[in-house]
Amino acid sequence: MIASDHEQDHKPQTFNDHVMKTSSFSVNYWLDYIVRLFYIGKHSVRIFVIPLLSIMVGLLAWQGLTQTHADIILDFSNIPSPLHVYKSFLNVVVTKTYWKDIYWSLYRIALAFTIGSLVGVTVGVALGYSAILRLIIAPYIEIMRPIPAIAWVPMSILMWPTTEQSIVFITFLGAVFPIVLNTWDGVKRVPIELVKAARSLGANRISVLFHVVIPYAIPNITVGMALGMGAAWFALLAGEMISGRYGIGYFTWESYELIQYGNIIVGMLTIGILSSITSGAIYLIKRKIVPWSE
Amino acid sequence: MEDIGHIEIQHVCLGYKSGLDTRTVIKDLSLTLGAGSFTSLIGSSGCGKSTLLNAIGGHYKPLSGSILLDGVEIKTPSADLGIVFQQHTLFPWKTVKENVRFGPMRRGAGRVVSDKLADEYIELVGLSGYENYYPKMLSGGMQHRAEIARALANKPAVLLMDEPFGALDAQMRVSLQDSLLSIWQNTHVTIVFVTHDVDEAIRLSQRVVIISQRSGSISSIIETNKTHNESIERSAERTHELKSRCLTLLSA
């Protein structure tokens, strides 16, 4: 686009413009050439091959930078190479501690997220459905909401008898606010006509809550839960790195302290995978329970 | 059956309060709607005909005056006062059948009884075979039919309809009007029908009540001398005469 714009432009071109134009042209030309090599009449081939190539180029660049101990802004001299990471992974995946750490993180997430969902949906519905409860609860929400869950770490350790409980509490705090706010928002959006229709069919306030308000808010609630899941992992890792004894966050931080740099990246990738599996599960469940919104 | 659904509107004022200001829409309106009658309310937009319908349904509290259903003042919405709204108000998360049986289930009828009622009314509005469809999968006209079935399955004494066919194409509108008339003839429910379409009002109802925006009250009532058993089509001249009377009164 940029190149063709310049061609139509008859203003005198500076040297820089000229260089930009020719270089972008040739890059496009080569990209096009490479793409055409893999273009066998079907989009599906491109869809697989190009991302794969992109990742492979990235890995090669990473390998090259670490092997040559490059030091350009970022210092690559201590960074493990992809091959090193792969070897670390093979070593670590057969150990019991790695799986134990995964188990502990998942257990904490499951516990904190379940409590967070129950509390979050209840509080969110209360805020949206009852004017009195809104006046009572909303000030607390407004005060606590802007405080990041990580800021609770010292208080949490003071408050709870065990470190384990304080980590779960921090994770719960991460999960609960997105769920509260999205549930509240969903309940606020319930069309008055639907409530009136239910009332005219003989539904009382409780029936309206369970048959109209909550079903209507479910898509919003699941969005809140997906956001809450991301925030829960964020908080969990902070908690595990600061005061944990087990868990994948602890694993990652311990790897740094024990100078097992390959394991740092194994830990990071594991966290990424766990986080996307758990968030993906929420969207999967959403599709199961709200077939009417698809 | 014939003697329930009698509505008495006594010196009703309707409006909205905002702070100390009160904007009155309907002023001192009195009207009697006999059990089993079919009445249309027409008037220019903003004249308060929808507000009046909502007040009969128990969704608005009159500023003064009272509305009685079979001698009892209407204070809250109830299952006796079925409403079909202008907008689609089927519950999107319930199938057609679940929507239609919602009322009977709330009234404490068992699942089996409610299902049977639902099937009966789904058939009445011609939606058999679509019981397990979600509203989103139905056309606009079918959704209206389902809403009518949902309101009727509750066996309300009164059926309040707020421009229910407003957004439909002409063909669908006529077909739904025919269904509505046959339902009225079979169930003898009291129907109050809000519309801005004079033809529709004359075609359907026994009485056309014209509400004037200027006075906020009834400007006149036209009897169409229609009975339950009358065939749907009247003579063209009679219809034409009624229509021109309505239009004259509306523009007055």
Coordinates of N, CA and C in Angstrom, one line a residue, chain A residues 81-243:
Chain A
S81 N 18.9 -21.7 25.1 CA 18.5 -21.8 23.7 C 17.3 -22.7 23.6
P82 N 16.6 -22.7 22.5 CA 15.4 -23.6 22.4 C 15.8 -25.0 22.6
L83 N 17.0 -25.4 22.1 CA 17.4 -26.8 22.3 C 17.6 -27.2 23.7
H84 N 18.2 -26.2 24.4 CA 18.4 -26.3 25.9 C 17.1 -26.5 26.6
V85 N 16.1 -25.6 26.2 CA 14.8 -25.7 26.8 C 14.1 -27.0 26.6
Y86 N 14.3 -27.5 25.3 CA 13.7 -28.8 25.0 C 14.3 -29.9 25.9
K87 N 15.6 -29.9 26.0 CA 16.3 -30.9 26.9 C 15.8 -30.8 28.3
S88 N 15.7 -29.5 28.8 CA 15.2 -29.3 30.2 C 13.8 -29.9 30.3
F89 N 13.0 -29.7 29.3 CA 11.6 -30.2 29.4 C 11.7 -31.7 29.5
L90 N 12.5 -32.4 28.6 CA 12.5 -33.8 28.7 C 13.0 -34.3 30.0
N91 N 13.9 -33.6 30.6 CA 14.4 -34.0 32.0 C 13.3 -33.8 33.0
V92 N 12.6 -32.7 32.9 CA 11.7 -32.3 34.0 C 10.4 -33.1 33.9
V93 N 10.0 -33.4 32.7 CA 8.6 -34.0 32.5 C 8.5 -35.4 33.2
V94 N 9.7 -36.0 33.4 CA 9.6 -37.3 34.0 C 9.7 -37.3 35.6
T95 N 10.0 -36.1 36.1 CA 10.1 -36.0 37.5 C 8.7 -35.8 38.2
K96 N 8.6 -36.3 39.4 CA 7.4 -36.2 40.2 C 7.1 -34.7 40.5
T97 N 8.1 -34.0 40.9 CA 7.9 -32.6 41.4 C 7.2 -31.7 40.3
Y98 N 7.6 -31.9 39.1 CA 6.9 -31.1 38.0 C 5.4 -31.3 38.0
W99 N 5.0 -32.6 38.0 CA 3.6 -32.9 38.0 C 2.9 -32.5 39.3
K100 N 3.6 -32.6 40.4 CA 3.1 -32.2 41.7 C 2.8 -30.7 41.7
D101 N 3.8 -29.9 41.1 CA 3.6 -28.5 41.1 C 2.4 -28.1 40.2
I102 N 2.3 -28.8 39.1 CA 1.1 -28.6 38.2 C -0.2 -28.9 39.0
Y103 N -0.2 -30.0 39.7 CA -1.3 -30.4 40.5 C -1.7 -29.3 41.5
W104 N -0.7 -28.8 42.3 CA -1.0 -27.8 43.3 C -1.5 -26.5 42.7
S105 N -1.0 -26.1 41.6 CA -1.5 -24.9 41.0 C -2.9 -25.1 40.5
L106 N -3.2 -26.2 39.9 CA -4.5 -26.5 39.4 C -5.5 -26.6 40.6
Y107 N -5.1 -27.2 41.6 CA -5.9 -27.4 42.8 C -6.3 -26.0 43.4
R108 N -5.3 -25.1 43.5 CA -5.5 -23.8 44.0 C -6.4 -23.0 43.1
I109 N -6.2 -23.1 41.8 CA -7.1 -22.4 40.9 C -8.5 -22.9 41.0
A110 N -8.7 -24.2 41.1 CA -10.0 -24.8 41.1 C -10.7 -24.3 42.4
L111 N -10.0 -24.4 43.5 CA -10.7 -24.0 44.8 C -11.0 -22.5 44.8
A112 N -10.0 -21.6 44.4 CA -10.2 -20.2 44.5 C -11.2 -19.8 43.4
F113 N -11.2 -20.4 42.3 CA -12.1 -20.0 41.2 C -13.5 -20.4 41.5
T114 N -13.7 -21.6 42.1 CA -15.1 -22.0 42.5 C -15.7 -21.0 43.5
I115 N -14.9 -20.7 44.6 CA -15.4 -19.8 45.6 C -15.6 -18.4 44.9
G116 N -14.7 -18.0 44.1 CA -14.8 -16.7 43.5 C -16.0 -16.6 42.6
S117 N -16.3 -17.7 41.9 CA -17.5 -17.7 41.0 C -18.8 -17.6 41.8
L118 N -18.9 -18.4 42.9 CA -20.1 -18.4 43.7 C -20.3 -17.0 44.4
V119 N -19.2 -16.5 45.0 CA -19.3 -15.2 45.6 C -19.6 -14.1 44.6
G120 N -18.8 -14.2 43.5 CA -18.9 -13.2 42.4 C -20.3 -13.1 41.8
V121 N -20.9 -14.2 41.5 CA -22.2 -14.2 40.9 C -23.3 -13.7 41.9
T122 N -23.1 -14.2 43.1 CA -24.1 -13.8 44.2 C -24.1 -12.3 44.4
V123 N -22.9 -11.8 44.6 CA -22.7 -10.4 44.8 C -23.2 -9.6 43.6
G124 N -22.8 -10.0 42.4 CA -23.2 -9.3 41.2 C -24.7 -9.2 41.0
V125 N -25.3 -10.4 41.3 CA -26.8 -10.4 41.2 C -27.4 -9.5 42.2
A126 N -26.9 -9.5 43.4 CA -27.4 -8.7 44.5 C -27.3 -7.2 44.1
L127 N -26.1 -6.8 43.6 CA -25.9 -5.5 43.2 C -26.9 -5.0 42.1
G128 N -27.2 -5.9 41.2 CA -28.0 -5.5 40.1 C -29.5 -5.6 40.4
Y129 N -29.9 -6.4 41.3 CA -31.3 -6.7 41.5 C -31.9 -6.0 42.6
S130 N -31.1 -5.6 43.7 CA -31.7 -5.0 44.8 C -31.1 -3.6 45.1
A131 N -31.9 -2.6 45.1 CA -31.4 -1.2 45.3 C -30.8 -1.1 46.6
I132 N -31.4 -1.7 47.6 CA -30.9 -1.5 49.0 C -29.5 -2.2 49.1
L133 N -29.4 -3.5 48.6 CA -28.1 -4.2 48.7 C -27.1 -3.5 47.9
R134 N -27.5 -2.8 46.8 CA -26.5 -2.1 46.0 C -25.9 -0.9 46.8
L135 N -26.8 -0.2 47.5 CA -26.3 0.9 48.3 C -25.3 0.4 49.4
I136 N -25.6 -0.8 49.9 CA -24.7 -1.3 51.0 C -23.4 -1.9 50.5
I137 N -23.5 -2.6 49.4 CA -22.3 -3.4 48.9 C -21.4 -2.5 48.0
A138 N -22.0 -1.7 47.1 CA -21.3 -1.0 46.1 C -20.1 -0.2 46.6
P139 N -20.2 0.5 47.7 CA -19.0 1.2 48.2 C -17.8 0.4 48.4
Y140 N -18.0 -0.9 49.0 CA -16.9 -1.8 49.2 C -16.2 -2.2 47.9
I141 N -17.1 -2.5 46.9 CA -16.6 -2.9 45.6 C -15.8 -1.8 45.0
E142 N -16.3 -0.5 45.1 CA -15.6 0.6 44.5 C -14.2 0.8 45.2
I143 N -14.1 0.6 46.5 CA -12.9 0.8 47.2 C -11.9 -0.3 46.9
M144 N -12.4 -1.6 46.8 CA -11.5 -2.7 46.7 C -11.1 -3.0 45.3
R145 N -12.0 -2.7 44.4 CA -11.7 -3.1 43.0 C -10.4 -2.6 42.4
P146 N -10.1 -1.3 42.6 CA -8.8 -0.8 42.0 C -7.5 -1.4 42.6
I147 N -7.6 -2.1 43.7 CA -6.4 -2.6 44.4 C -6.1 -3.9 43.7
P148 N -4.9 -4.0 43.0 CA -4.6 -5.3 42.4 C -4.4 -6.4 43.4
A149 N -4.8 -7.6 43.0 CA -4.7 -8.7 44.0 C -3.3 -8.9 44.6
I150 N -2.3 -8.6 43.8 CA -0.9 -8.8 44.3 C -0.6 -7.9 45.5
A151 N -1.3 -6.7 45.5 CA -1.1 -5.8 46.6 C -1.6 -6.3 47.9
W152 N -2.4 -7.4 47.8 CA -2.9 -8.0 49.0 C -1.9 -9.0 49.7
V153 N -0.8 -9.3 49.0 CA 0.1 -10.4 49.5 C 0.5 -10.2 51.0
P154 N 1.0 -9.0 51.3 CA 1.4 -8.9 52.8 C 0.3 -9.0 53.7
M155 N -0.8 -8.3 53.4 CA -2.0 -8.4 54.3 C -2.5 -9.8 54.4
S156 N -2.5 -10.5 53.3 CA -3.1 -11.8 53.2 C -2.2 -12.8 54.1
I157 N -0.9 -12.6 54.0 CA -0.1 -13.5 54.9 C -0.3 -13.2 56.3
L158 N -0.6 -11.9 56.7 CA -0.9 -11.6 58.1 C -2.2 -12.1 58.5
M159 N -3.2 -12.1 57.6 CA -4.6 -12.4 57.9 C -4.8 -13.9 58.1
W160 N -4.2 -14.7 57.2 CA -4.5 -16.2 57.2 C -3.5 -17.0 58.0
P161 N -4.0 -18.0 58.6 CA -3.1 -18.8 59.5 C -2.0 -19.5 58.7
T162 N -2.3 -20.0 57.5 CA -1.3 -20.7 56.7 C -1.0 -20.0 55.4
T163 N 0.2 -20.2 54.9 CA 0.5 -19.6 53.6 C -0.4 -20.1 52.5
E164 N -0.7 -21.4 52.6 CA -1.6 -22.0 51.6 C -2.9 -21.3 51.5
Q165 N -3.5 -21.0 52.6 CA -4.7 -20.2 52.6 C -4.6 -18.8 52.0
S166 N -3.4 -18.2 52.3 CA -3.3 -16.8 51.8 C -3.1 -16.8 50.3
I167 N -2.4 -17.9 49.8 CA -2.3 -17.9 48.3 C -3.7 -18.1 47.6
V168 N -4.5 -19.0 48.2 CA -5.8 -19.3 47.7 C -6.7 -18.0 47.8
F169 N -6.5 -17.2 48.9 CA -7.2 -16.0 49.1 C -6.9 -15.0 48.0
I170 N -5.6 -14.8 47.7 CA -5.1 -13.9 46.7 C -5.7 -14.3 45.3
T171 N -5.6 -15.6 45.1 CA -6.2 -16.1 43.8 C -7.7 -15.8 43.7
F172 N -8.4 -16.0 44.8 CA -9.8 -15.7 44.9 C -10.1 -14.2 44.6
L173 N -9.2 -13.3 45.1 CA -9.4 -11.9 44.9 C -9.2 -11.6 43.4
G174 N -8.3 -12.3 42.8 CA -8.0 -12.0 41.4 C -9.3 -12.4 40.6
A175 N -9.9 -13.5 40.9 CA -11.0 -14.0 40.1 C -12.3 -13.3 40.4
V176 N -12.5 -12.8 41.6 CA -13.9 -12.4 42.0 C -14.3 -11.1 41.4
F177 N -13.4 -10.1 41.3 CA -13.9 -8.8 40.8 C -14.4 -8.8 39.3
P178 N -13.6 -9.4 38.4 CA -14.2 -9.4 37.0 C -15.6 -10.1 37.0
I179 N -15.7 -11.1 37.8 CA -17.0 -11.9 37.8 C -18.1 -11.0 38.4
V180 N -17.8 -10.3 39.6 CA -18.8 -9.4 40.2 C -19.3 -8.4 39.1
L181 N -18.3 -7.7 38.5 CA -18.6 -6.5 37.7 C -19.4 -7.0 36.4
N182 N -19.0 -8.1 35.8 CA -19.7 -8.5 34.6 C -21.1 -9.1 34.9
T183 N -21.2 -9.8 36.1 CA -22.5 -10.2 36.5 C -23.5 -9.0 36.7
W184 N -23.0 -8.1 37.4 CA -23.7 -6.8 37.7 C -24.2 -6.2 36.4
D185 N -23.2 -6.0 35.5 CA -23.5 -5.4 34.2 C -24.6 -6.2 33.5
G186 N -24.5 -7.5 33.5 CA -25.5 -8.4 32.8 C -26.9 -8.2 33.4
V187 N -26.9 -8.2 34.7 CA -28.2 -8.1 35.4 C -28.9 -6.7 35.1
K188 N -28.0 -5.6 35.1 CA -28.5 -4.3 34.8 C -29.2 -4.2 33.4
R189 N -28.7 -5.0 32.5 CA -29.1 -4.9 31.1 C -30.4 -5.7 30.8
V190 N -30.9 -6.4 31.8 CA -32.1 -7.2 31.5 C -33.3 -6.3 31.0
P191 N -33.8 -6.6 29.9 CA -34.9 -5.7 29.3 C -36.1 -5.7 30.2
I192 N -36.6 -4.5 30.5 CA -37.8 -4.4 31.4 C -39.0 -5.2 30.8
E193 N -39.1 -5.3 29.5 CA -40.2 -6.0 28.9 C -40.2 -7.5 29.3
L194 N -39.0 -8.1 29.4 CA -39.0 -9.5 29.7 C -39.4 -9.7 31.2
V195 N -39.1 -8.7 32.0 CA -39.5 -8.8 33.4 C -41.0 -8.6 33.5
K196 N -41.5 -7.7 32.7 CA -43.0 -7.4 32.7 C -43.7 -8.6 32.2
A197 N -43.2 -9.2 31.1 CA -43.9 -10.4 30.6 C -43.9 -11.5 31.6
A198 N -42.8 -11.7 32.3 CA -42.8 -12.8 33.3 C -43.8 -12.5 34.5
R199 N -43.8 -11.2 34.9 CA -44.7 -10.8 36.0 C -46.2 -11.1 35.5
S200 N -46.5 -10.7 34.3 CA -47.8 -10.9 33.8 C -48.2 -12.4 33.6
L201 N -47.2 -13.2 33.6 CA -47.5 -14.7 33.5 C -47.6 -15.3 34.9
G202 N -47.5 -14.4 35.9 CA -47.7 -14.9 37.3 C -46.5 -15.2 38.0
A203 N -45.3 -14.7 37.5 CA -44.0 -15.0 38.2 C -43.9 -14.0 39.3
N204 N -43.4 -14.5 40.5 CA -43.1 -13.5 41.6 C -41.6 -13.1 41.4
R205 N -41.1 -12.3 42.4 CA -39.8 -11.7 42.3 C -38.7 -12.8 42.2
I206 N -38.9 -13.8 43.0 CA -37.9 -14.9 43.1 C -37.9 -15.6 41.7
S207 N -39.1 -15.9 41.2 CA -39.2 -16.6 39.9 C -38.5 -15.7 38.8
V208 N -38.8 -14.4 38.9 CA -38.2 -13.5 37.9 C -36.7 -13.6 38.0
L209 N -36.1 -13.7 39.2 CA -34.7 -13.7 39.4 C -34.1 -15.0 38.7
F210 N -34.7 -16.1 39.0 CA -34.1 -17.4 38.5 C -34.5 -17.7 37.1
H211 N -35.7 -17.2 36.6 CA -36.1 -17.6 35.2 C -35.8 -16.5 34.2
V212 N -35.6 -15.3 34.6 CA -35.3 -14.2 33.7 C -34.0 -13.5 33.9
V213 N -33.7 -13.0 35.1 CA -32.6 -12.2 35.3 C -31.3 -13.0 35.2
I214 N -31.2 -14.1 35.9 CA -29.9 -14.9 35.9 C -29.7 -15.5 34.5
P215 N -30.7 -16.1 33.9 CA -30.5 -16.6 32.5 C -30.0 -15.6 31.5
Y216 N -30.6 -14.4 31.7 CA -30.3 -13.3 30.8 C -28.8 -12.9 31.0
A217 N -28.4 -13.0 32.2 CA -27.0 -12.5 32.5 C -25.9 -13.6 32.3
I218 N -26.3 -14.8 32.0 CA -25.3 -15.9 31.8 C -24.2 -15.6 30.8
P219 N -24.6 -15.1 29.6 CA -23.4 -14.8 28.7 C -22.5 -13.8 29.3
N220 N -23.0 -12.8 30.0 CA -22.1 -11.8 30.7 C -21.3 -12.5 31.8
I221 N -22.0 -13.4 32.5 CA -21.3 -14.0 33.6 C -20.1 -14.9 33.1
T222 N -20.3 -15.6 32.0 CA -19.3 -16.4 31.5 C -18.1 -15.5 31.0
V223 N -18.4 -14.4 30.4 CA -17.3 -13.4 30.1 C -16.5 -13.0 31.3
G224 N -17.3 -12.7 32.4 CA -16.6 -12.4 33.6 C -15.8 -13.5 34.2
M225 N -16.3 -14.8 34.0 CA -15.5 -15.9 34.5 C -14.2 -16.1 33.7
A226 N -14.3 -15.9 32.4 CA -13.1 -16.1 31.5 C -12.1 -15.0 31.9
L227 N -12.5 -13.8 32.1 CA -11.6 -12.7 32.6 C -11.1 -13.0 33.9
G228 N -12.0 -13.5 34.8 CA -11.6 -13.9 36.2 C -10.6 -15.0 36.2
M229 N -10.7 -15.9 35.3 CA -9.7 -17.0 35.2 C -8.3 -16.5 34.9
G230 N -8.2 -15.6 33.9 CA -7.0 -15.0 33.6 C -6.4 -14.3 34.8
A231 N -7.2 -13.5 35.5 CA -6.8 -12.7 36.6 C -6.4 -13.6 37.8
A232 N -7.1 -14.8 37.9 CA -6.8 -15.7 38.9 C -5.4 -16.3 38.8
W233 N -5.0 -16.7 37.5 CA -3.7 -17.2 37.2 C -2.6 -16.1 37.6
F234 N -2.9 -14.9 37.2 CA -2.0 -13.8 37.4 C -1.7 -13.7 38.9
A235 N -2.8 -13.7 39.7 CA -2.7 -13.6 41.2 C -2.0 -14.8 41.8
L236 N -2.4 -16.0 41.3 CA -1.8 -17.2 41.8 C -0.3 -17.2 41.7
L237 N 0.2 -16.9 40.5 CA 1.6 -16.9 40.2 C 2.4 -16.0 41.1
A238 N 1.8 -14.8 41.3 CA 2.4 -13.8 42.2 C 2.5 -14.4 43.6
G239 N 1.4 -15.0 44.0 CA 1.4 -15.6 45.4 C 2.4 -16.7 45.5
E240 N 2.4 -17.6 44.5 CA 3.3 -18.8 44.5 C 4.8 -18.3 44.5
M241 N 5.1 -17.3 43.7 CA 6.5 -16.8 43.5 C 6.9 -16.2 44.8
I242 N 6.0 -15.5 45.5 CA 6.4 -14.8 46.7 C 6.5 -15.7 47.9
S243 N 5.5 -16.5 48.1 CA 5.4 -17.3 49.3 C 5.0 -18.7 49.2

